Amino acid sequence: DGGITQSPKYLFRKEGQNVTLSCEQNLNHDAMYWYRQDPGQGLRLIYYSQIVNDFQKGDIAEGYSVSREKKESFPLTVTSAQKNPTAFYLCASSDSLRGNTEAFFGQGTRLTVV
Amino acid sequence: AQSVTQLDSQVPVFEEAPVELRCNYSSSVSVYLFWYVQYPNQGLQLLLKYLSGSTLVESINGFEAEFNKSQTSFHLRKPSVHISDTAEYFCAVSDDTGTASKLTFGTGTRLQVTL
């Protein structure tokens, strides 16, 4: 089955640690995205990538980093510089960055700082 | 810049009753509009979308939405809801300006269907 796989589903991080969230897609999509979801705030764009080895900051990129070394993979690192990292993180992909293209979402990773 | 407003954070409704989830957007250019549904601890699934053409769009599970350009709205409706419709619903907008177009989401409406 084609789709987007995010792992792990739950992740606990100590303050001051960096953690990496995995996102893999087998839809052969060019564009990939990371969103952060907080209660009552909807989804906010962290980073997006249109092509391998290229990515752009979204609205809330501070404290996060990404890489796009392979078309199917777009891992997100939450660094210690992110002041409030506890949230639900969603990875998505689409066939292109054109506005009329449907985005497909993974099942999410819930990150909790302990 | 574009934005989406979902005025109702929660909508309680009895099973088999009709429901309307409101969505208003602002944009200076032509837009594409989407409704996504999210079940607890899950990702988002596309429910329906307006790209062009007929302003009334329908989903396979009985939801419909109407694009109203003059009122900048894209309200979601269902004539008779089921318990299984309990979920959070997100309205989103995108356009084709520039080299990168990406979705802007509303804050979501939690639909709670009870017996």
CSV table of C-alpha atoms in Angstrom, one decimal, chain A residues 9-10 33 35 37 40-43 45 48 50 88 90 97-103 105-107 110, chain B residues 32 34 36 38 41-44 46 49 51 88 90 94-96 99-103 105-108:
chain,number,residue,atom,x,y,z
A,9,LYS,CA,4.2,7.2,17.1
A,10,TYR,CA,5.2,8.5,20.6
A,33,TYR,CA,6.1,19.0,4.4
A,35,TYR,CA,3.5,20.6,10.3
A,37,GLN,CA,-0.3,20.8,15.6
A,40,GLY,CA,-6.7,25.1,19.3
A,41,GLN,CA,-4.1,26.3,16.9
A,42,GLY,CA,-4.6,24.2,13.9
A,43,LEU,CA,-1.6,23.1,11.8
A,45,LEU,CA,4.1,24.7,8.7
A,48,TYR,CA,8.8,22.0,3.2
A,50,GLN,CA,10.1,20.6,-3.3
A,88,PHE,CA,1.8,16.5,17.6
A,90,LEU,CA,2.5,15.7,11.1
A,97,LEU,CA,3.9,22.3,-4.7
A,98,ARG,CA,1.0,23.7,-6.8
A,99,GLY,CA,-1.9,24.9,-4.8
A,100,ASN,CA,-4.4,22.5,-6.4
A,101,THR,CA,-2.6,19.4,-5.3
A,102,GLU,CA,-3.9,17.2,-2.5
A,103,ALA,CA,-1.6,16.7,0.4
A,105,PHE,CA,-0.6,13.0,5.7
A,106,GLY,CA,1.1,10.5,7.9
A,107,GLN,CA,-0.3,9.3,11.2
A,110,ARG,CA,3.4,12.9,19.5
B,32,TYR,CA,-8.3,26.4,-3.8
B,34,PHE,CA,-10.1,22.0,1.2
B,36,TYR,CA,-9.7,17.6,6.0
B,38,GLN,CA,-8.8,14.1,11.7
B,41,ASN,CA,-4.4,10.5,17.3
B,42,GLN,CA,-4.5,10.1,13.5
B,43,GLY,CA,-3.3,12.1,10.6
B,44,LEU,CA,-5.5,14.2,8.3
B,46,LEU,CA,-8.9,14.8,2.6
B,49,LYS,CA,-11.9,20.0,-2.3
B,51,LEU,CA,-10.5,23.6,-7.3
B,88,GLU,CA,-12.0,17.3,14.1
B,90,PHE,CA,-10.0,21.5,9.3
B,94,SER,CA,-4.0,27.4,-0.9
B,95,ASP,CA,-3.2,29.3,-4.1
B,96,ASP,CA,-0.7,29.3,-7.0
B,99,THR,CA,7.0,29.3,-6.7
B,100,ALA,CA,5.7,27.5,-3.7
B,101,SER,CA,2.1,27.0,-2.7
B,102,LYS,CA,1.3,25.5,0.6
B,103,LEU,CA,-1.8,24.9,2.7
B,105,PHE,CA,-5.2,25.8,7.9
B,106,GLY,CA,-7.9,27.0,10.2
B,107,THR,CA,-7.8,26.2,13.9
B,108,GLY,CA,-10.3,23.3,13.5
